[in-house]
C-alpha cells in the first residue's frame, strides 16, 4: 500500500510485506528456518498462486523458482524456470497445507525454507473483473478451448501441468494487439519470441486457435493459467 512495507507476525516466521489488497498482490520477504513454518502474506484473502525464490544462498547453491497454484493443491508444485511437469504428493514445499486468508505454509525444502537463507514470495489472489487464476482442458482442435475470465486479458501466463515437454507460455495484448494473436515468450527459457501459437483475446476471456500441445491438447490437461485484465470491469468506463 503506497509503496510501503510492514512487518507481519501472522505466521511462525515474521515476514516483511508490501501488499496491494485491491489488486490482490503482495510481495513477501522472509528468512528460512529449515522446519515446517507459516508466513504471513498480508492479502486478507487466500492467495491462489504463489511464486517463491531464494534470494541468495550461503554456499552459492542454485535454487529454482517454485510455484503454488490453487488448482494443483498444496501437495503439488511446478517450477517457473523449468519445463518439468508438476511434482505431486509432496509436503516439503508448501507443507501440504492450503494457504489461508493470513498465511501460507512451508515444509523444509531448501529452495523455499532453509536456515540462514533469505527468500522472496510473490502472492496473487483473484480479484473479480481484474485477475483470474485457474485451469482448463484442451480439445486438440484449431477451434480451440474458450476460457471465460469475465474480462478482456492484457496478460496471460499458461503452463501444461502434466507435460514436461512444454514451457510456460506468456502472451500480452501489446505484442498481440489484434486477433488472431500468436506471439509467445517463455518464462523458463531465454529463447526468442515464438510466433506460432494462435490465440484470440476476447472481451470476456481467451480462445485458442491452435492444436499446439503446449496450450491446447487434451493429452496434457490440466493447463494452469494466470490472467490480468486490460480494463478492469470494476474501474472501466462505459462505452
XYZ file of C-alpha atoms in Angstrom:
239
model
C 0.000 0.000 0.000
C 1.561 3.244 -1.139
C 4.880 1.507 -1.711
C 5.451 0.917 1.994
C 6.403 -2.304 3.716
C 5.320 -3.607 7.080
C 6.352 -6.333 9.481
C 3.878 -9.221 9.511
C 3.697 -11.558 12.511
C 0.713 -13.661 11.401
C 2.966 -16.659 10.739
C 5.557 -18.544 12.736
C 8.147 -16.695 10.615
C 7.979 -12.907 10.794
C 7.824 -11.556 7.244
C 8.203 -8.166 5.619
C 5.233 -7.474 3.372
C 4.222 -4.954 0.766
C 0.594 -5.604 -0.200
C -1.949 -4.087 -2.546
C -5.155 -5.753 -1.447
C -7.234 -4.022 -4.146
C -5.049 -5.641 -6.808
C -4.743 -8.946 -4.917
C -0.948 -8.864 -4.900
C 1.710 -8.907 -2.199
C 5.488 -9.187 -2.090
C 6.720 -11.144 0.909
C 10.287 -11.305 2.200
C 11.201 -13.881 4.848
C 14.108 -15.854 6.300
C 14.119 -19.645 6.278
C 14.197 -21.905 9.319
C 14.605 -25.385 7.778
C 11.497 -26.624 9.609
C 7.770 -26.546 8.934
C 6.558 -22.965 9.180
C 3.923 -20.420 8.203
C 4.464 -16.994 6.647
C 2.089 -14.006 6.694
C 1.197 -12.717 3.213
C -0.896 -9.632 4.012
C -3.629 -10.115 1.403
C -6.593 -10.671 3.723
C -7.798 -13.443 1.386
C -6.171 -16.727 0.469
C -3.699 -16.445 -2.420
C -4.472 -18.536 -5.487
C -0.905 -18.542 -6.763
C 2.471 -18.079 -5.084
C 5.878 -17.818 -6.757
C 8.840 -18.167 -4.377
C 12.601 -17.953 -4.855
C 15.735 -17.905 -2.715
C 17.448 -14.511 -2.944
C 20.879 -15.953 -2.258
C 22.476 -18.976 -0.637
C 25.370 -19.078 1.847
C 27.176 -21.756 -0.160
C 26.243 -20.462 -3.603
C 23.897 -23.348 -4.383
C 21.464 -22.779 -7.239
C 17.783 -22.551 -6.293
C 14.770 -22.929 -8.560
C 11.586 -20.867 -8.707
C 8.727 -22.750 -7.016
C 5.046 -22.195 -7.855
C 1.921 -22.964 -5.854
C -1.327 -22.979 -7.841
C -4.728 -23.452 -6.221
C -5.939 -25.930 -8.855
C -2.941 -28.211 -8.264
C -3.198 -28.036 -4.486
C -0.731 -27.633 -1.637
C 0.778 -31.100 -2.099
C 1.996 -30.210 -5.585
C 4.291 -27.655 -7.146
C 5.687 -26.646 -10.516
C 8.910 -24.882 -11.398
C 8.696 -21.494 -13.083
C 12.187 -21.776 -14.552
C 11.855 -25.340 -15.923
C 9.513 -27.148 -18.295
C 9.060 -30.021 -15.811
C 5.616 -31.407 -15.111
C 4.110 -30.797 -11.690
C 5.519 -32.715 -8.723
C 2.712 -34.281 -6.713
C 2.339 -35.927 -3.288
C 4.881 -33.520 -1.866
C 4.712 -31.789 1.516
C 8.265 -30.419 1.682
C 7.488 -27.274 -0.322
C 4.064 -25.936 0.728
C 3.692 -28.210 3.735
C 0.654 -29.897 2.181
C -1.445 -27.087 3.696
C -3.689 -24.812 1.613
C -2.932 -21.105 2.170
C -5.308 -19.273 4.485
C -6.514 -15.685 4.499
C -3.466 -14.731 6.562
C -0.591 -17.197 5.935
C 0.923 -19.708 3.537
C 2.749 -22.786 4.762
C 6.219 -24.145 4.113
C 7.869 -27.526 4.534
C 11.627 -27.942 4.791
C 12.523 -27.822 1.083
C 15.787 -25.805 0.944
C 14.651 -23.828 -2.117
C 11.848 -22.205 -0.097
C 12.871 -22.690 3.544
C 16.488 -23.270 4.555
C 18.035 -21.915 7.730
C 20.114 -18.820 7.041
C 18.683 -18.132 3.579
C 16.502 -15.211 2.554
C 13.504 -15.616 0.252
C 11.042 -13.588 -1.761
C 7.476 -14.713 -2.486
C 5.019 -13.119 -4.882
C 1.444 -13.852 -3.806
C -1.583 -13.425 -6.068
C -5.264 -13.527 -5.172
C -8.087 -13.337 -7.686
C -9.948 -10.025 -7.956
C -13.275 -10.096 -9.799
C -13.018 -8.284 -13.129
C -9.267 -7.759 -12.761
C -7.477 -11.090 -12.411
C -8.225 -14.774 -12.808
C -6.174 -17.800 -11.762
C -7.464 -21.175 -12.850
C -7.171 -24.180 -15.141
C -8.725 -25.518 -18.320
C -8.787 -28.559 -20.581
C -7.552 -28.647 -24.158
C -9.586 -30.055 -27.053
C -6.898 -30.700 -29.700
C -8.769 -28.520 -32.207
C -7.998 -25.371 -34.171
C -11.452 -24.296 -32.957
C -9.930 -24.425 -29.518
C -10.938 -24.221 -25.902
C -12.597 -20.996 -24.734
C -11.695 -19.890 -21.205
C -14.065 -17.415 -19.561
C -12.449 -14.651 -17.482
C -15.189 -12.001 -17.214
C -12.729 -9.505 -18.695
C -10.522 -8.971 -21.735
C -6.988 -10.098 -20.893
C -3.919 -7.904 -21.206
C -1.534 -10.569 -19.840
C -1.770 -14.349 -19.907
C 0.611 -16.963 -18.476
C -0.099 -20.639 -19.270
C 1.550 -24.000 -18.449
C 0.641 -27.624 -19.023
C 0.853 -29.055 -15.530
C 1.374 -32.688 -16.569
C 3.730 -32.349 -19.530
C 7.441 -31.907 -19.039
C 7.902 -31.005 -22.708
C 6.244 -27.589 -22.755
C 7.264 -24.214 -21.400
C 5.350 -21.530 -19.560
C 3.756 -19.541 -22.413
C 3.400 -15.783 -21.923
C 1.083 -13.645 -24.075
C 0.095 -9.970 -23.898
C -2.101 -7.560 -25.827
C 0.748 -5.164 -26.651
C 2.695 -7.593 -28.783
C -0.613 -9.190 -29.871
C -2.905 -6.169 -30.423
C -5.212 -7.901 -32.930
C -6.842 -11.311 -33.245
C -5.628 -13.842 -34.112
C -2.551 -13.229 -31.936
C 0.255 -15.719 -31.744
C 3.382 -14.193 -30.231
C 4.596 -16.090 -27.178
C 7.502 -15.641 -24.809
C 8.641 -18.286 -22.352
C 9.191 -17.858 -18.613
C 11.566 -20.814 -18.341
C 13.963 -20.136 -21.204
C 15.865 -17.342 -22.889
C 14.530 -18.353 -26.305
C 13.419 -15.654 -28.704
C 9.762 -14.853 -29.267
C 7.776 -17.712 -30.799
C 5.228 -16.702 -33.416
C 3.028 -19.758 -33.962
C 0.612 -20.134 -31.012
C -2.658 -18.590 -32.294
C -4.959 -17.233 -29.592
C -7.855 -14.766 -29.532
C -8.107 -12.231 -26.709
C -11.857 -11.650 -26.387
C -13.981 -9.236 -24.369
C -14.724 -11.916 -21.763
C -11.825 -14.363 -21.982
C -9.499 -16.070 -24.420
C -9.834 -18.787 -27.043
C -7.173 -20.983 -28.605
C -6.925 -21.234 -32.377
C -4.300 -23.937 -32.405
C -3.687 -27.611 -31.689
C -0.310 -26.771 -30.113
C 0.222 -29.233 -27.264
C 1.699 -26.530 -25.068
C -1.680 -24.847 -24.690
C -4.486 -26.912 -26.241
C -4.124 -30.689 -26.205
C -6.376 -32.974 -24.178
C -3.434 -35.291 -23.513
C -1.729 -32.574 -21.466
C -4.612 -31.475 -19.200
C -4.921 -29.635 -16.984
C -3.412 -26.373 -18.125
C -2.953 -23.792 -15.401
C -3.045 -20.070 -16.052
C -2.920 -16.590 -14.573
C -4.511 -13.652 -16.413
C -4.850 -9.918 -15.825
C -7.358 -7.534 -17.374
C -6.820 -4.827 -19.952
C -9.511 -2.602 -18.409
C -10.750 -3.963 -15.075
C -14.557 -4.017 -15.110
C -14.601 -2.550 -11.615
C -12.944 0.631 -12.854
C -13.738 0.660 -16.585
C -15.776 3.441 -18.196
C -18.899 2.523 -20.137
C -18.685 2.567 -23.947
